[in-house]
Amino acid sequence: MKTRISDRTLAEAVSIVQQANEYAVRRPLVESFFHAPTSTISHIVRDPSSDSCAVIDSVLDFDQPASRTTETSADLLIQYLRTRSLRAEWLLETHAHADHFSAAPVLREQVGGRLAIGERITVVQETFAALLNLGASFARDGSQFDHLFHDGERFMIGGLDGIALHVPGHTPACMAYVIGDAVFPGDTLFMPDYGTARCDFPGGGAAALYRSIRRLQALPDESRVFLCHDYKAPGRDNFVWETTIGAERATNIYVREGVGEAEFVARREARDKTLGVPALLLPSIQVNIRGGRLPDPEDNGVRYLKLPLNAL
Ligand SMILES: [Fe+2]
């Protein structure tokens, strides 16, 4: 069962993957960096025939008990780029993460690149600005980012073709990026033996996630898939973050071929009811809706995060 391609964005994404399958110069080199404290994987996506690259979902280290940020993990990415004389054209975020701080502002200052996220980030900004009572000075128009992608928007990394796909469900603003034959679904898909991300964040939803995944699964089977997280899976001892669309379609324990929307929604919602609030949700989200910038310092020079009590 391959979903009939009735949407134009998807048809364009399929054609980008097919072109990449045909010509090696259109296939990106992908270098991945695993951040153990949050099980996040950042990816550097390189054009094989130039010095251009993109960095996807970078991580700023945060020691929560000490309330201290450090740039150790960001420095690994920066050093990788510098030692190879690579030029970061894009700093792509798949969504406003709830489990780690983005390091995009650190990278932008050190190696450049345009910081981009999905245009529906404005919905996430509205939701959390209300919860956090951020006031009128907090812009809810996405202006903290250099660029907001809409569904179907094309972009380039050197000579590589990319397209942004809106894949709501985990959050309302989630984007997947198809670059050559590589797919970066963010949290929309996990490894086939683990399933999918949760769908119970504000503006998320299991039915939306199901449709977003079916859309991604309509890409060619051989498309490489690079995940944003891995938590291992029962019976698996190592972390893995690369798979294929074919494997996701054939074997994903939650959304393999043949699982209907109602069945998925029931299972996902039942599972989500058992999950607690992520440890870093409140700190992370208020940094990430600012494009990864920390809140401005107060008059004593110290920056503060807010913790709403009894509000979640
Ligand atoms: Fe996430």
Tab-separated table of C-alpha atoms in Angstrom, residues 66-290:
chain	number	residue	atom	x	y	z
A	66	ALA	CA	22.574	23.943	38.988
A	67	SER	CA	20.439	25.878	36.468
A	68	ARG	CA	23.545	26.324	34.333
A	69	THR	CA	23.991	26.182	30.568
A	70	THR	CA	27.214	25.127	28.847
A	71	GLU	CA	28.234	24.883	25.222
A	72	THR	CA	30.184	21.629	25.237
A	73	SER	CA	27.864	19.853	22.802
A	74	ALA	CA	27.477	22.906	20.570
A	75	ASP	CA	31.276	23.183	20.441
A	76	LEU	CA	31.502	19.674	18.963
A	77	LEU	CA	29.331	20.807	16.058
A	78	ILE	CA	31.254	24.051	15.676
A	79	GLN	CA	34.593	22.245	15.671
A	80	TYR	CA	33.319	19.763	13.099
A	81	LEU	CA	32.364	22.630	10.794
A	82	ARG	CA	35.542	24.603	11.379
A	83	THR	CA	38.013	21.762	10.905
A	84	ARG	CA	36.399	20.959	7.560
A	85	SER	CA	35.886	24.596	6.541
A	86	LEU	CA	32.155	24.000	6.131
A	87	ARG	CA	29.686	26.827	5.720
A	88	ALA	CA	26.429	26.543	7.670
A	89	GLU	CA	23.703	27.881	5.426
A	90	TRP	CA	20.814	26.787	7.595
A	91	LEU	CA	20.213	26.073	11.273
A	92	LEU	CA	17.027	24.034	11.049
A	93	GLU	CA	14.733	23.245	13.949
A	94	THR	CA	12.143	20.519	13.434
A	95	HIS	CA	10.018	21.938	16.280
A	96	ALA	CA	10.082	23.724	19.645
A	97	HIS	CA	11.636	20.932	21.696
A	98	ALA	CA	10.348	20.126	25.167
A	99	ASP	CA	13.377	18.185	26.373
A	100	HIS	CA	16.437	20.295	25.516
A	101	PHE	CA	17.490	23.838	24.730
A	102	SER	CA	18.376	24.638	21.134
A	103	ALA	CA	21.952	25.835	20.622
A	104	ALA	CA	21.056	27.645	17.398
A	105	PRO	CA	21.972	31.152	18.656
A	106	VAL	CA	25.411	29.896	19.730
A	107	LEU	CA	25.972	28.315	16.338
A	108	ARG	CA	24.717	31.327	14.463
A	109	GLU	CA	27.138	33.580	16.293
A	110	GLN	CA	30.086	31.232	15.763
A	111	VAL	CA	29.516	29.803	12.290
A	112	GLY	CA	26.569	31.704	10.805
A	113	GLY	CA	23.499	30.216	9.152
A	114	ARG	CA	19.838	31.186	9.022
A	115	LEU	CA	17.734	29.902	11.898
A	116	ALA	CA	14.487	28.397	10.616
A	117	ILE	CA	11.448	26.571	11.996
A	118	GLY	CA	7.859	25.926	10.869
A	119	GLU	CA	5.558	28.932	10.532
A	120	ARG	CA	3.086	27.485	13.014
A	121	ILE	CA	5.625	28.187	15.773
A	122	THR	CA	3.403	31.224	16.340
A	123	VAL	CA	0.711	28.878	17.729
A	124	VAL	CA	3.210	27.370	20.166
A	125	GLN	CA	4.393	30.851	21.131
A	126	GLU	CA	0.805	31.957	21.839
A	127	THR	CA	0.082	28.889	23.961
A	128	PHE	CA	3.172	29.072	26.131
A	129	ALA	CA	3.297	32.867	26.334
A	130	ALA	CA	-0.159	32.622	27.921
A	131	LEU	CA	0.886	29.858	30.332
A	132	LEU	CA	4.064	31.730	31.280
A	133	ASN	CA	2.392	35.158	31.343
A	134	LEU	CA	5.174	36.538	29.177
A	135	GLY	CA	3.500	39.890	28.540
A	136	ALA	CA	3.426	42.186	25.555
A	137	SER	CA	7.194	42.386	25.121
A	138	PHE	CA	7.327	38.746	24.016
A	139	ALA	CA	6.720	38.629	20.250
A	140	ARG	CA	4.405	35.826	19.128
A	141	ASP	CA	4.997	36.290	15.415
A	142	GLY	CA	8.025	34.022	15.003
A	143	SER	CA	10.319	37.026	14.587
A	144	GLN	CA	12.910	35.387	16.864
A	145	PHE	CA	13.728	33.175	13.872
A	146	ASP	CA	15.344	34.220	10.602
A	147	HIS	CA	12.912	32.222	8.504
A	148	LEU	CA	9.567	30.453	8.941
A	149	PHE	CA	8.895	27.545	6.573
A	150	HIS	CA	5.503	26.764	5.163
A	151	ASP	CA	4.451	23.344	3.918
A	152	GLY	CA	5.968	22.660	0.524
A	153	GLU	CA	8.586	25.400	0.686
A	154	ARG	CA	11.757	24.547	-1.226
A	155	PHE	CA	15.254	25.436	-0.078
A	156	MET	CA	18.833	24.659	-1.080
A	157	ILE	CA	21.967	23.603	0.783
A	158	GLY	CA	24.645	24.342	-1.790
A	159	GLY	CA	23.526	22.161	-4.705
A	160	LEU	CA	21.228	19.956	-2.620
A	161	ASP	CA	17.469	20.253	-2.971
A	162	GLY	CA	15.390	20.464	0.176
A	163	ILE	CA	11.690	20.773	0.913
A	164	ALA	CA	9.890	21.467	4.181
A	165	LEU	CA	6.821	19.395	5.097
A	166	HIS	CA	4.390	20.422	7.812
A	167	VAL	CA	3.839	17.309	9.945
A	168	PRO	CA	1.637	18.286	12.906
A	169	GLY	CA	0.730	15.849	15.671
A	170	HIS	CA	3.545	15.829	18.202
A	171	THR	CA	3.222	19.630	18.206
A	172	PRO	CA	1.153	21.833	15.894
A	173	ALA	CA	4.282	23.356	14.352
A	174	CYS	CA	6.376	20.243	13.617
A	175	MET	CA	8.241	20.173	10.320
A	176	ALA	CA	10.031	17.367	8.495
A	177	TYR	CA	12.823	18.263	6.093
A	178	VAL	CA	13.495	16.191	2.995
A	179	ILE	CA	17.011	16.894	1.681
A	180	GLY	CA	18.015	14.791	-1.303
A	181	ASP	CA	17.262	11.194	-0.304
A	182	ALA	CA	17.408	11.985	3.429
A	183	VAL	CA	14.367	12.647	5.606
A	184	PHE	CA	14.583	14.420	8.953
A	185	PRO	CA	11.186	13.840	10.597
A	186	GLY	CA	11.985	15.398	13.979
A	187	ASP	CA	9.856	13.608	16.583
A	188	THR	CA	7.191	12.559	14.091
A	189	LEU	CA	8.770	9.111	13.792
A	190	PHE	CA	11.057	7.115	16.069
A	191	MET	CA	12.859	3.867	15.234
A	192	PRO	CA	10.443	1.186	13.994
A	193	ASP	CA	10.902	-0.844	17.202
A	194	TYR	CA	10.040	2.178	19.379
A	195	GLY	CA	7.171	3.760	17.463
A	196	THR	CA	6.364	7.458	17.606
A	197	ALA	CA	6.563	10.506	19.830
A	198	ARG	CA	3.770	11.428	22.206
A	199	CYS	CA	0.847	13.534	21.004
A	200	ASP	CA	-0.498	15.088	24.196
A	201	PHE	CA	1.268	18.448	24.114
A	202	PRO	CA	-0.929	21.543	23.560
A	203	GLY	CA	-2.102	21.635	19.950
A	204	GLY	CA	-0.848	18.101	19.296
A	205	GLY	CA	-3.042	15.127	18.488
A	206	ALA	CA	-2.784	11.470	17.586
A	207	ALA	CA	-5.022	11.670	14.512
A	208	ALA	CA	-2.916	14.515	13.110
A	209	LEU	CA	0.279	12.589	13.814
A	210	TYR	CA	-1.100	9.510	12.068
A	211	ARG	CA	-1.849	11.530	8.925
A	212	SER	CA	1.541	13.226	9.038
A	213	ILE	CA	3.280	9.857	9.305
A	214	ARG	CA	1.273	8.356	6.471
A	215	ARG	CA	2.400	11.297	4.381
A	216	LEU	CA	6.067	10.645	5.167
A	217	GLN	CA	5.594	6.936	4.579
A	218	ALA	CA	4.496	7.720	1.030
A	219	LEU	CA	8.065	8.745	0.211
A	220	PRO	CA	10.159	6.141	-1.657
A	221	ASP	CA	11.016	3.101	0.493
A	222	GLU	CA	14.754	3.637	0.115
A	223	SER	CA	14.639	7.184	1.553
A	224	ARG	CA	17.061	7.398	4.466
A	225	VAL	CA	15.449	8.547	7.720
A	226	PHE	CA	17.482	10.325	10.408
A	227	LEU	CA	15.714	10.626	13.740
A	228	CYS	CA	15.822	13.341	16.377
A	229	HIS	CA	15.681	10.949	19.333
A	230	ASP	CA	16.346	7.364	20.256
A	231	TYR	CA	15.675	5.776	23.635
A	232	LYS	CA	16.636	2.217	22.679
A	233	ALA	CA	13.741	-0.221	22.718
A	234	PRO	CA	12.973	-3.355	24.712
A	235	GLY	CA	15.509	-5.951	23.638
A	236	ARG	CA	17.820	-3.453	21.970
A	237	ASP	CA	21.032	-2.480	23.703
A	238	ASN	CA	22.397	0.258	21.478
A	239	PHE	CA	21.209	3.641	20.289
A	240	VAL	CA	20.190	3.813	16.621
A	241	TRP	CA	18.963	6.847	14.704
A	242	GLU	CA	19.015	5.883	11.049
A	243	THR	CA	16.426	3.788	9.259
A	244	THR	CA	14.467	3.925	6.001
A	245	ILE	CA	10.946	4.845	5.016
A	246	GLY	CA	10.464	1.248	3.861
A	247	ALA	CA	11.381	-0.101	7.296
A	248	GLU	CA	9.101	2.411	9.017
A	249	ARG	CA	6.225	1.464	6.742
A	250	ALA	CA	6.735	-2.272	7.069
A	251	THR	CA	7.633	-2.640	10.721
A	252	ASN	CA	6.945	0.429	12.913
A	253	ILE	CA	5.253	-1.030	15.988
A	254	TYR	CA	2.695	1.804	16.133
A	255	VAL	CA	2.161	2.781	12.507
A	256	ARG	CA	3.238	-0.016	10.217
A	257	GLU	CA	1.229	-0.582	7.084
A	258	GLY	CA	-2.219	-1.914	7.912
A	259	VAL	CA	-2.673	-0.110	11.232
A	260	GLY	CA	-5.739	2.093	10.885
A	261	GLU	CA	-6.123	5.613	12.224
A	262	ALA	CA	-8.592	4.666	14.975
A	263	GLU	CA	-6.361	1.839	16.175
A	264	PHE	CA	-3.322	4.121	16.258
A	265	VAL	CA	-5.169	6.938	18.023
A	266	ALA	CA	-6.507	4.615	20.724
A	267	ARG	CA	-3.106	3.066	21.360
A	268	ARG	CA	-1.203	6.360	21.284
A	269	GLU	CA	-3.660	8.136	23.572
A	270	ALA	CA	-3.649	5.251	26.054
A	271	ARG	CA	0.144	5.312	26.152
A	272	ASP	CA	0.302	9.114	26.474
A	273	LYS	CA	-1.957	8.953	29.551
A	274	THR	CA	0.791	6.986	31.308
A	275	LEU	CA	3.548	9.524	30.556
A	276	GLY	CA	4.593	12.248	32.975
A	277	VAL	CA	5.538	15.810	32.043
A	278	PRO	CA	9.062	15.822	30.547
A	279	ALA	CA	11.618	16.971	33.128
A	280	LEU	CA	12.817	19.860	30.997
A	281	LEU	CA	9.512	20.886	29.387
A	282	LEU	CA	9.054	24.190	31.202
A	283	PRO	CA	12.678	25.341	30.995
A	284	SER	CA	13.114	24.148	27.395
A	285	ILE	CA	9.969	25.531	25.901
A	286	GLN	CA	10.519	29.074	27.186
A	287	VAL	CA	14.004	29.085	25.676
A	288	ASN	CA	13.027	27.439	22.413
A	289	ILE	CA	10.053	29.691	21.653
A	290	ARG	CA	12.646	32.478	21.798
